[in-house]
Amino acid sequence: MSLLVTEGLTKDFGGLRAVDGVNLVVGEGEIHGIIGPNGAGKTTVFNLITGYLKPTRGKIHFRGRRIDGLEPHRVVSLGIARTFQIVRPFTDLSVLQNVLVAWGHRNYYGLGPFKPFGPAKRKALEILEFVGLAERAYVGAAALPIGLQRRLEIARAIALEPKLVLLDEPAAGLTEEEITRLKELVLRIVASGMTVALVEHRMTFVMDICQLITVLDRGKVIAEGTPSQVASDPEVIEAYLGAGEGEGDA
Amino acid sequence: MPIGYILTVGTFTGIFMILTVSLNVLTGYAKQVSLGHAAFFAIGAYASAILTVKFGLSFWAALPCVVGITTLVGVFLGLPSLRVSHDFLVLSTIGLNFIVGSVFRYFSFFGGSMGIVGIPMPEFFGHPLGTAGFFGLTLLFVILTILTSFYFSRTWGRLAMEAFGEDEVAAKAMGINVAKFKIYAFAISSAYAGIAGALWAHYVGSVFPDNFGFDRSIDILAMLVLGGMGTIRGAVFGALVLQMLPEGLRVIQNYRMLVSGGILALMILFQPMGLLGRGSFLVKGFERLRGRLVSHEAEDMP
Amino acid sequence: EGNIKIGLFVPLTGFAAADGHSALVGAQIAVDLINAAGGINGRMVELVYYDDAARADQASAIARKLIEQDQVVIGISGSYSTPTRAAAAIFQQAGVPMISAYAIHPSIIETGHLIFRVGMGAPVEGIAGGHLAVEKLGAHRIAILSMDNDFGVSLSEYFKQTVLGLGAEIVFEKRYSLGESEFREVLSSIRGANPDLIWATAYYAGAANIVSQARELGITATILGQEGYDSPKFIELAGEAAEGVIIVTDLNRDSERPVVQQFLAEFQARAGIPADMVGASAFDAVKVAAYALAQVGTDPEDIAAAINGIRHMDDVVTGPFYAFLGREAIRPVEVQIVQGGAFHFFHTYTDPTIIIPPGL
Amino acid sequence: MLEVEGLVVGYGKIAALMGVDLEVGEGELVAIIGANGAGKSTILAAIAGLRPVHGGAIRFRGRRIEGLPSWSRVRLGLALVPEGGRVFPDLSVEKNLRLGAFTVREPKQHLELVFSLFPVLQERRRQRVGTLSGGERQMLAIGRALMADPQLLLVDEVSMGLMPKLVPEVLETFRRLRDERGMSVLLAEQNAREALAVVDRGYVLKNGQVALHGSAEELRADPQVKQAYLGA
Amino acid sequence: MAVLQQLIFALVLGATYGLIAVGLTMVYGILKILHVAHAGIYALGAYIALSVLQHLTPNFWGALAIAMLTTGLAGVLIYRGVYYYTLRRSRIVPLIVSIGIFTAMNELFRLVAGPYQHSFPAKPGLPTLITPYFVITSKQLLILILTAAFLIALYLILNRTKVGLAWQACSQDLEMAGAMGVNVDWAVALNFFLGSALAGAAGVLMALYRNMVYPTMGHVVAYKAFVVVVLGGFGSVRGCILAGLLLGVVETFLGSLEWFEFPRDAIAFLVLILVLMFRPKGLFGRL
Ligand SMILES: Nc1ncnc2c1ncn2[C@@H]1O[C@H](COP(=O)(O)OP(=O)(O)OP(=O)(O)O)[C@@H](O)[C@H]1O
Ligand SMILES: Nc1ncnc2c1ncn2[C@@H]1O[C@H](COP(=O)(O)OP(=O)(O)OP(=O)(O)O)[C@@H](O)[C@H]1O
Ligand SMILES: [Mg+2]
Ligand SMILES: [Mg+2]
């Protein structure tokens, strides 16, 4: 069953067409990779889905419901969470509070804002445990090195209890060992019933973990398929992977 | 003992404490820096003055209306913050002082430049409050303000405000309706300020448009920053220090504003987080005294 | 029994600092003169003063301080209407008399039976100005420019009523906010209305701007001012343009009464500038207080009665005072004209229908 | 060319580097690899003058530089590609590049080099940098550092955000510049596989200290390195 | 004719706003500090020129030059002595410090030179232009000429020199600007020097125009100049000039209407808020 469907999704920035008629289908429970050259429009697609940008044309359906044009916080409440390519933790808050902010999303309506957040701390700690940040819970988020900030972003996304998690380059700046742990984390996320769509340039990660990959170039889908199909696609190799890459990396 | 003098100074200090604590919600939590808080203060004062003098309501009957009015006005005057942010917002809030003041001056309904005089002292079981009684009343409101605001500091609302105050884009991704919470911040802050205004008006007995100018707004913000933005203890302490400083410096008469301006600048330079802000001298020393670990402190400080 | 303490609150800091300073100097001169002449019935007078920054809350606190800590027998306001009104309430409540030097808001003396004023009320000045404009200066087409505070607005209100009653026409009327310094656009519109007299209420700095900008625009109409203009600083700042400006005030610098000349000289020596109306009013407020204290001692009710009982007090700068009616000083209205870079006598109104405030 | 001796750097009371020794020879390509938070970025920032040094010495071409402000180090021939790029978001691509060449008299030819390496930057000369994609920013950051025509290029995470095709191209360019102009490069890199494929020597950093160093081959062959950084 | 004359007033008023604000916009542009003490520098310029005229030379140009030099140095002093230590802090810190300094400066002026207005005894030595359609007094002419000259010079510095580029870099990321080889200390100090010297010049010109020097003369400037800066889009010199002129025109137009009695400052802020509703980053700010 398809969770997220885009139809002819298009976004223009002035004269530049960053996303051009993208039809994307993300099935429930899958790990869907989106790759493509720099500037291909991957982050823009994420921004369109999550409501940060309004599409110039095209539709987005999530669980059968139109969501294009909705405000970001509405999109979140419908069950889509995201991380940012350039991490944006709340640096004035502690790691725990960062997660609390996300965990509180059900309380941001009605009288919810006037309820105390204290009782939720335990649950937030559990989530930190889940991503492996528990022992840093009380540290200010600014003091975390980049890799852990990425993890914190994932923790916040999970805390939103979404159906679909969009990860924008989660493996950037991680060592191979850490990438292995990240894979485990993503698999556990999927195992707990969420669907993951991710953008990534580290092929060791993408090829291993994704069931389906969509390749964008200059805003258009140029290939779609399983990792091995995509990795052997000459057009993908030419535009993105480069000679000698791709297969060897996977 | 000049007890009336002390109580009077105490009453005004209390009123400013309510103002700083209220500004703390807006500026300390939601990071919407406001140099127009005196406008909300003024609206509270005028609302109570008009309701009591022109419509003959008692202080107590007027108070809920005052809170209602200032909350509504807070919502309205907070609207620009939805479009405008950072320094642009600071400047817009400066404008509130001038615009609100001009409205009071312009429309004779508000007394124009002749102001509104003869605002009665609040009555308590039929007796008008005296200096001491009014001080007690103010104290009561200060305590109420601190308690409610302390409660608020432990709610989801405060957490949401801290989050979007720092990064609106990320906050939206956390499901926070930033626009709504900005308006909440303005409304809550304005409601408290309205109470402060009502107290002020009834204590002084008259209101004029120039009672609540830009320099008042500056004072309130300076108190908050000096005490420590984002903390209630800081807000209270800042009001105490900056209200007492010029009062205590009366012995040097002519030089007192020079000295207190200088002291303000120096204190903030050396304690940029505020005297009682997170990580300030005093707080650190206090923590060391209690031998508490930093991590625990981080825990109970949301 | 020690000194007799007189309390004074003045704005020494903030936007009103210049007036506060003048008021302080004026009051100090009065105290020094009284002490030099042997004090009040042998007791020296001590002036206790505090800065209120022209703020109502500071004035309330100071009023308490003066009453409770310093135990003054009478208070003097050397400040603006807003703080004076707030302090008056406290003096009245504490049962200590207070005299406002130059703050003119009508509600000040309505506060209670212990609150007095020596400064000339806006109604009197406005009415006198009206008579002057129409009857003496022969104006038919009048433009009104009012400073938007209690002083400016009430002055213009009474002025307008009077001139309309006398058959003149108002061809232009507008308020401007205190602190304004650019008047060219308004004055251009006024020139378009072609008045033969402009009644502009202002304090001296604003007045200097109005007058010099009007002359710069080639407006030749007579400009009629009030006691707000009454500072030599006005002439200094407006320069040539001040020539011919006529003002309604309570201070006659050409008066031959010795107290006036003595005060003028002393003020110049102490403040470094020639005396202004604010300083003169504060001086007189202290004089009135001292007079009452000398008559009846320090009992508040007696003091109030003594002030109310004043008949023809000559020993004041802005006088002579003919009486206190409704707790306000009644005295002749002076009209001065700027000639050769100084204020000079132009006219005096002593007609009771003009110099007694309406309603008394 | 560069010698770092006993470098100690801290954030507040927490020491991030505890006595790091490290060397980059003339025309040498050197990599620092290490886990998250090992202190790689801190080393580069300290060398570039962006973080105050609490102990130890940094010598550049024989001269002690740890006390110099960052801008005079640029004049001596150091350039940095900082972590996350840190390009000037409100300026155009072109202005960013001109700033990279702030200390250079003749920036024209460098501009050509950068544009040939990253043609997309030429297309986007007038675009505001804040709206570039992540990878485009990273290209700009690298290009900006190359504009300074440095003797020693400090690069914090070259590969971050770059598409796979570009990573070897960029590293290849570094090699070429080394060959043509004698430029030395010090890379901090998570992507050890790519890095160790091109550099001459490497340092492995752990908890603010050098755990291991040697030639690229040696490191590639080291079982620990294989396990932790090469994903073998 | 009346319209033309009103336009001249608007132009002069706008020029004075632009001149006052342009120094502020420079200083804001580089450190993003709400530099309220700039208004103190403005008043300082007037006081320095006044005392030069009284004690040293009756020459207006000499007084202007000395005032600009002194205020420039005073600006650098405030930067090095104060703001320098607040750079890593929340931006509200320098704002409050700045307010403290401004208060202290005002008080200092009052204590040293007395609370009263001083007249400003200078003659610029320019003619008064009288045409059938409008009159421009010599003081107005001086303001227009000097403002234009200062602004053109500034525009050239900003857009034609490396200094301008360096300032743009500093304004976004001081640390990275240093890493580009920009001598940040110098760049910022120079910026403060020029910005403050312009404030000083504005103070002198306004003292001359109004024939008045007094301790609180900076008060209006403290917020009015910001209105212009914000309207123009923080940090934009071109925007600053145009915003100044716009404000001059709107204020003059509304001010000349008999029935429109809203005060000038409230008008200015209404214009500001209205503009920001449609362009939240000012007229020339990037959206
Ligand atoms: N606001 C904007 N104005 C103009 N161009 C824009 C804007 N936002 C994005 N772009 C351009 O749109 C293109 C797509 O950007 P996007 O961030 O989606 O790329 P991406 O696929 O995520 O690339 P990367 O892998 O480098 O992150 C880029 O070329 C970028 O420069
Ligand atoms: N601003 C800071 N405040 C406090 N501690 C910091 C700060 N920046 C870095 N640290 C700490 O210093 C140590 C070294 O950090 P550094 O950024 O140099 O690591 P790194 O090796 O570059 O890591 P990464 O691979 O994540 O970039 C880390 O433990 C980190 O937590
Ligand atoms: Mg991207
Ligand atoms: Mg790093």
JSON list of N, CA and C in Angstrom, two decimals, chain C residues 145 155 241:
[
{"chain": "C", "resi": 145, "resn": "LEU", "atom": "N", "xyz": [-1.86, 77.28, 17.03]},
{"chain": "C", "resi": 145, "resn": "LEU", "atom": "CA", "xyz": [-0.99, 76.10, 16.98]},
{"chain": "C", "resi": 145, "resn": "LEU", "atom": "C", "xyz": [-0.76, 75.70, 18.43]},
{"chain": "C", "resi": 155, "resn": "LEU", "atom": "N", "xyz": [-4.58, 76.24, 27.42]},
{"chain": "C", "resi": 155, "resn": "LEU", "atom": "CA", "xyz": [-4.34, 77.62, 27.00]},
{"chain": "C", "resi": 155, "resn": "LEU", "atom": "C", "xyz": [-5.15, 77.96, 25.75]},
{"chain": "C", "resi": 241, "resn": "ALA", "atom": "N", "xyz": [14.73, 86.45, 14.78]},
{"chain": "C", "resi": 241, "resn": "ALA", "atom": "CA", "xyz": [13.32, 86.14, 14.56]},
{"chain": "C", "resi": 241, "resn": "ALA", "atom": "C", "xyz": [12.46, 86.45, 15.77]}
]
